[in-house]
Amino acid sequence: MNKIVIANFKMNKTDKETKEYLINFLAKYEDYKSNLIMAFPFTSLATAKYMLDGRKIALGAQNICEDDKEGCTGEISGKMLVDCGVKYVIVGHSERRNKFKEDSKKINNKIKNALKNRMTAIVCVGESLVDRNIMNTLSTLKRQIEDALKGLYENELENIIIAYEPVWAIGSGKTPTAKEVELAVKSIRKVISDDFSSKAGEQIKIVYGGSLTPKNIGVFKDIKGLDGVLVGRGCLDSNIFIQIINSII
Ligand code: PEP
């Protein structure tokens, strides 16, 4: 299977900048090379939908409201995302957990709303530096995964991608070693195996994210059990992003 590559544009690119970016990117990107998901800000989704039409690139969003009920001023419903052509939603990113105080219940509800609207949830989990220093990485991952997937049926895991994103690696220029990522991936699969089934543990899709660049991407290419990567700042320049994609496939 092609490697999964997820681009998280975070709070970057105006509508005009998205257009310019995609003109450059699409001229160089060869569709067959990866399983690419581009998660733009809400204000760029309509333009991206139009420009990605006919290309083998899926559109992603970076957030979703907990439910699609009325009375949620300032939020975006699942229905609105689907209408914009969105197939994937990032949920539980550490910036949302920390800056916007999204707790595990909210994250669980957002995942359920994404699934209800037939989208795939990209569920971010990862330990803080403190957790890492006190050797709590694996217990943190277990807790976050179990909280996030509470109440889901096994067949719904087909529409879940787990993104292992150590909080200390995001935007810091620091990355874990290949061995550390392999261990985290193995433990994520074990949590899913224990809570659902060994088949589910084998089949769940897992990607790594945090400070990926053309220089360090090679380290993450052949990690056992890892299905792909999630790229933040590294996707903002289309030439750099193409280099990252070409180095991971
Ligand atoms: C992210 O924000 O999900 C991310 C991976 O960021 P960066 O690549 O910039 O560390």
Tab-separated table of C-alpha atoms and ligand atoms in Angstrom:
chain	number	residue	atom	x	y	z
A	1	MET	CA	0.000	0.000	0.000
A	2	ASN	CA	1.122	3.548	-0.683
A	3	LYS	CA	2.414	5.481	2.310
A	4	ILE	CA	-0.110	7.851	3.880
A	5	VAL	CA	1.066	11.465	3.868
A	6	ILE	CA	-1.025	14.011	5.780
A	7	ALA	CA	-0.360	17.737	5.416
A	8	ASN	CA	-1.512	19.873	8.344
A	9	PHE	CA	-1.418	23.488	7.191
A	10	LYS	CA	-2.371	24.657	10.701
A	11	MET	CA	-3.422	28.359	10.713
A	12	ASN	CA	-1.554	29.110	7.482
A	13	LYS	CA	-2.548	30.109	3.918
A	14	THR	CA	-5.229	32.587	2.992
A	15	ASP	CA	-7.571	31.620	0.197
A	16	LYS	CA	-5.320	33.376	-2.349
A	17	GLU	CA	-2.188	31.758	-0.930
A	18	THR	CA	-3.871	28.346	-1.079
A	19	LYS	CA	-4.588	28.876	-4.766
A	20	GLU	CA	-0.975	29.889	-5.475
A	21	TYR	CA	0.354	27.012	-3.381
A	22	LEU	CA	-1.774	24.416	-5.154
A	23	ILE	CA	-0.878	25.713	-8.617
A	24	ASN	CA	2.806	25.116	-7.787
A	25	PHE	CA	2.287	21.886	-5.888
A	26	LEU	CA	-0.039	20.188	-8.386
A	27	ALA	CA	2.327	20.961	-11.262
A	28	LYS	CA	4.982	18.820	-9.552
A	29	TYR	CA	3.072	16.180	-7.604
A	30	GLU	CA	2.515	12.785	-9.185
A	31	ASP	CA	-0.765	11.373	-7.890
A	32	TYR	CA	0.247	7.710	-7.807
A	33	LYS	CA	3.115	8.327	-5.410
A	34	SER	CA	1.347	8.413	-2.068
A	35	ASN	CA	-1.944	8.404	-0.334
A	36	LEU	CA	-2.059	12.163	0.210
A	37	ILE	CA	-4.447	14.043	2.504
A	38	MET	CA	-4.249	17.864	2.646
A	39	ALA	CA	-5.825	19.463	5.738
A	40	PHE	CA	-6.359	23.151	4.966
A	41	PRO	CA	-7.898	25.839	7.192
A	42	PHE	CA	-11.676	26.115	6.836
A	43	THR	CA	-11.430	29.297	4.752
A	44	SER	CA	-9.400	27.486	2.075
A	45	LEU	CA	-11.537	24.365	1.768
A	46	ALA	CA	-13.842	25.541	-1.032
A	47	THR	CA	-10.902	26.669	-3.189
A	48	ALA	CA	-8.971	23.481	-2.432
A	49	LYS	CA	-11.997	21.335	-3.293
A	50	TYR	CA	-12.250	23.045	-6.664
A	51	MET	CA	-8.517	22.781	-7.387
A	52	LEU	CA	-8.171	19.148	-6.268
A	53	ASP	CA	-11.069	18.017	-8.427
A	54	GLY	CA	-9.933	15.056	-10.517
A	55	ARG	CA	-6.710	14.571	-8.557
A	56	LYS	CA	-6.000	11.619	-6.272
A	57	ILE	CA	-5.605	13.843	-3.221
A	58	ALA	CA	-8.097	13.823	-0.361
A	59	LEU	CA	-9.237	16.956	1.397
A	60	GLY	CA	-8.912	17.191	5.172
A	61	ALA	CA	-10.048	19.663	7.834
A	62	GLN	CA	-8.386	20.533	11.133
A	63	ASN	CA	-11.423	20.531	13.416
A	64	ILE	CA	-15.097	19.618	13.656
A	65	CYS	CA	-17.859	20.534	16.100
A	66	GLU	CA	-18.795	17.918	18.697
A	67	ASP	CA	-22.234	17.511	17.174
A	68	ASP	CA	-24.281	18.907	14.326
A	69	LYS	CA	-26.984	20.465	16.514
A	70	GLU	CA	-28.065	24.112	16.333
A	71	GLY	CA	-26.691	26.717	18.749
A	72	CYS	CA	-22.932	26.370	18.209
A	73	THR	CA	-21.905	29.855	17.060
A	74	GLY	CA	-18.434	29.887	15.562
A	75	GLU	CA	-18.250	26.130	15.017
A	76	ILE	CA	-18.187	24.005	11.865
A	77	SER	CA	-20.499	21.024	11.547
A	78	GLY	CA	-19.742	17.670	9.993
A	79	LYS	CA	-22.392	18.362	7.370
A	80	MET	CA	-20.622	21.608	6.346
A	81	LEU	CA	-17.296	19.791	6.021
A	82	VAL	CA	-18.791	17.016	3.907
A	83	ASP	CA	-20.383	19.674	1.694
A	84	CYS	CA	-16.884	21.142	1.147
A	85	GLY	CA	-15.607	17.748	-0.009
A	86	VAL	CA	-13.803	16.932	3.236
A	87	LYS	CA	-13.062	13.248	3.801
A	88	TYR	CA	-10.665	13.445	6.781
A	89	VAL	CA	-10.685	15.464	10.004
A	90	ILE	CA	-7.791	15.972	12.419
A	91	VAL	CA	-8.999	15.533	16.007
A	92	GLY	CA	-7.152	15.757	19.319
A	93	HIS	CA	-4.145	17.689	18.020
A	94	SER	CA	-1.992	18.732	20.987
A	95	GLU	CA	-2.482	22.408	20.096
A	96	ARG	CA	-6.254	21.908	20.509
A	97	ARG	CA	-5.799	19.848	23.671
A	98	ASN	CA	-3.458	22.413	25.251
A	99	LYS	CA	-4.369	25.847	23.883
A	100	PHE	CA	-8.102	25.239	23.508
A	101	LYS	CA	-8.486	22.908	26.483
A	102	GLU	CA	-10.147	20.125	24.523
A	103	ASP	CA	-10.601	17.259	26.946
A	104	SER	CA	-10.940	13.572	26.224
A	105	LYS	CA	-14.769	13.663	26.242
A	106	LYS	CA	-14.807	16.444	23.660
A	107	ILE	CA	-12.266	14.598	21.520
A	108	ASN	CA	-14.319	11.391	21.735
A	109	ASN	CA	-17.470	13.314	20.695
A	110	LYS	CA	-15.669	14.949	17.768
A	111	ILE	CA	-14.441	11.575	16.540
A	112	LYS	CA	-17.983	10.186	16.773
A	113	ASN	CA	-19.348	13.157	14.835
A	114	ALA	CA	-16.733	12.714	12.101
A	115	LEU	CA	-17.662	9.026	11.811
A	116	LYS	CA	-21.383	9.817	11.836
A	117	ASN	CA	-20.756	12.058	8.833
A	118	ARG	CA	-18.780	9.265	7.100
A	119	MET	CA	-15.428	10.976	7.389
A	120	THR	CA	-12.180	9.455	8.664
A	121	ALA	CA	-10.866	10.861	11.945
A	122	ILE	CA	-7.119	11.423	12.213
A	123	VAL	CA	-6.712	11.020	15.962
A	124	CYS	CA	-3.588	12.671	17.381
A	125	VAL	CA	-1.990	11.223	20.499
A	126	GLY	CA	1.394	11.847	22.058
A	127	GLU	CA	3.272	12.332	25.279
A	128	SER	CA	4.456	15.651	26.708
A	129	LEU	CA	8.101	16.215	27.578
A	130	VAL	CA	7.295	15.653	31.249
A	131	ASP	CA	5.597	12.326	30.439
A	132	ARG	CA	8.615	11.335	28.378
A	133	ASN	CA	11.094	12.261	31.101
A	134	ILE	CA	9.288	10.214	33.714
A	135	MET	CA	8.942	7.264	31.310
A	136	ASN	CA	5.181	7.707	30.973
A	137	THR	CA	5.081	7.670	27.172
A	138	LEU	CA	3.345	4.327	26.729
A	139	SER	CA	0.840	4.807	29.556
A	140	THR	CA	-0.056	8.248	28.136
A	141	LEU	CA	-0.632	6.759	24.691
A	142	LYS	CA	-2.807	3.993	26.157
A	143	ARG	CA	-4.934	6.464	28.130
A	144	GLN	CA	-5.356	8.879	25.211
A	145	ILE	CA	-6.272	6.112	22.748
A	146	GLU	CA	-8.742	4.432	25.093
A	147	ASP	CA	-10.415	7.760	25.906
A	148	ALA	CA	-10.563	8.769	22.238
A	149	LEU	CA	-12.008	5.473	20.984
A	150	LYS	CA	-14.453	4.904	23.851
A	151	GLY	CA	-17.781	3.540	22.592
A	152	LEU	CA	-16.600	2.884	19.028
A	153	TYR	CA	-17.382	-0.397	17.278
A	154	GLU	CA	-14.517	-2.390	15.812
A	155	ASN	CA	-15.723	-1.880	12.244
A	156	GLU	CA	-15.483	1.897	12.766
A	157	LEU	CA	-11.705	1.628	13.181
A	158	GLU	CA	-11.506	1.394	9.392
A	159	ASN	CA	-12.197	5.119	9.489
A	160	ILE	CA	-9.626	5.983	12.120
A	161	ILE	CA	-5.978	6.904	11.586
A	162	ILE	CA	-3.872	7.252	14.723
A	163	ALA	CA	-1.255	10.005	14.461
A	164	TYR	CA	1.551	9.515	16.964
A	165	GLU	CA	2.732	13.077	17.601
A	166	PRO	CA	4.947	13.530	20.662
A	167	VAL	CA	4.053	17.000	21.966
A	168	TRP	CA	7.718	17.865	22.485
A	169	ALA	CA	8.475	17.105	18.828
A	170	ILE	CA	5.814	19.394	17.323
A	171	GLY	CA	7.323	22.584	15.991
A	172	SER	CA	10.498	22.073	18.037
A	173	GLY	CA	12.923	20.694	15.458
A	174	LYS	CA	13.392	17.662	17.708
A	175	THR	CA	12.310	14.151	16.753
A	176	PRO	CA	12.264	10.781	18.484
A	177	THR	CA	14.567	8.031	17.239
A	178	ALA	CA	13.293	5.360	14.863
A	179	LYS	CA	13.429	2.872	17.752
A	180	GLU	CA	11.269	5.101	19.955
A	181	VAL	CA	8.690	5.502	17.193
A	182	GLU	CA	8.719	1.749	16.543
A	183	LEU	CA	8.068	1.083	20.228
A	184	ALA	CA	5.236	3.626	20.341
A	185	VAL	CA	3.659	2.125	17.208
A	186	LYS	CA	3.914	-1.367	18.670
A	187	SER	CA	2.279	-0.264	21.904
A	188	ILE	CA	-0.538	1.549	20.039
A	189	ARG	CA	-1.243	-1.687	18.123
A	190	LYS	CA	-1.259	-3.620	21.392
A	191	VAL	CA	-3.793	-1.259	22.982
A	192	ILE	CA	-6.079	-1.704	19.961
A	193	SER	CA	-5.539	-5.493	19.990
A	194	ASP	CA	-6.392	-5.740	23.672
A	195	ASP	CA	-9.440	-3.472	23.468
A	196	PHE	CA	-10.851	-4.632	20.129
A	197	SER	CA	-9.145	-7.634	18.463
A	198	SER	CA	-5.746	-8.705	17.194
A	199	LYS	CA	-7.001	-8.156	13.635
A	200	ALA	CA	-7.946	-4.579	14.553
A	201	GLY	CA	-4.520	-4.096	16.141
A	202	GLU	CA	-2.816	-5.246	12.951
A	203	GLN	CA	-5.026	-3.249	10.616
A	204	ILE	CA	-5.262	0.121	12.370
A	205	LYS	CA	-3.448	2.827	10.385
A	206	ILE	CA	-0.714	4.688	12.278
A	207	VAL	CA	1.339	7.680	11.149
A	208	TYR	CA	4.097	9.675	12.847
A	209	GLY	CA	4.130	13.499	13.057
A	210	GLY	CA	6.481	16.092	14.539
A	211	SER	CA	9.217	18.254	12.968
A	212	LEU	CA	9.584	16.275	9.752
A	213	THR	CA	11.894	17.789	7.129
A	214	PRO	CA	13.557	16.588	3.910
A	215	LYS	CA	16.685	15.980	6.043
A	216	ASN	CA	15.189	13.700	8.702
A	217	ILE	CA	12.347	12.052	6.776
A	218	GLY	CA	14.557	9.099	5.753
A	219	VAL	CA	14.652	7.953	9.390
A	220	PHE	CA	10.888	7.429	9.327
A	221	LYS	CA	10.693	5.637	5.994
A	222	ASP	CA	10.989	2.017	7.017
A	223	ILE	CA	9.769	1.899	10.592
A	224	LYS	CA	8.011	-1.390	11.229
A	225	GLY	CA	4.250	-0.986	11.530
A	226	LEU	CA	4.239	2.683	10.542
A	227	ASP	CA	1.871	3.499	7.663
A	228	GLY	CA	2.957	7.051	6.957
A	229	VAL	CA	3.595	10.563	8.234
A	230	LEU	CA	1.874	13.788	9.247
A	231	VAL	CA	3.722	16.921	8.183
A	232	GLY	CA	3.137	20.376	9.708
A	233	ARG	CA	5.523	23.231	8.880
A	234	GLY	CA	7.232	21.010	6.306
A	235	CYS	CA	4.219	21.214	4.000
A	236	LEU	CA	4.018	25.013	3.890
A	237	ASP	CA	6.531	25.394	1.062
A	238	SER	CA	5.420	23.263	-1.888
A	239	ASN	CA	9.001	22.512	-3.023
A	240	ILE	CA	10.006	21.302	0.435
A	241	PHE	CA	6.834	19.250	0.765
A	242	ILE	CA	7.450	17.569	-2.590
A	243	GLN	CA	10.946	16.660	-1.375
A	244	ILE	CA	9.482	15.135	1.797
A	245	ILE	CA	6.917	13.130	-0.183
A	246	ASN	CA	9.525	11.902	-2.652
A	247	SER	CA	11.759	10.755	0.200
A	248	ILE	CA	9.093	8.773	2.054
A	249	ILE	CA	7.568	6.763	-0.788
B	1	PEP	C1	1.684	19.136	13.512
B	1	PEP	O1	1.364	20.264	13.918
B	1	PEP	O2	0.847	18.216	13.459
B	1	PEP	C2	3.064	18.900	13.110
B	1	PEP	C3	3.438	17.691	12.780
B	1	PEP	O3	3.837	20.022	13.108
B	1	PEP	P1	5.380	20.173	12.706
B	1	PEP	O4	5.636	19.225	11.554
B	1	PEP	O5	5.505	21.582	12.328
B	1	PEP	O6	6.167	19.793	13.910
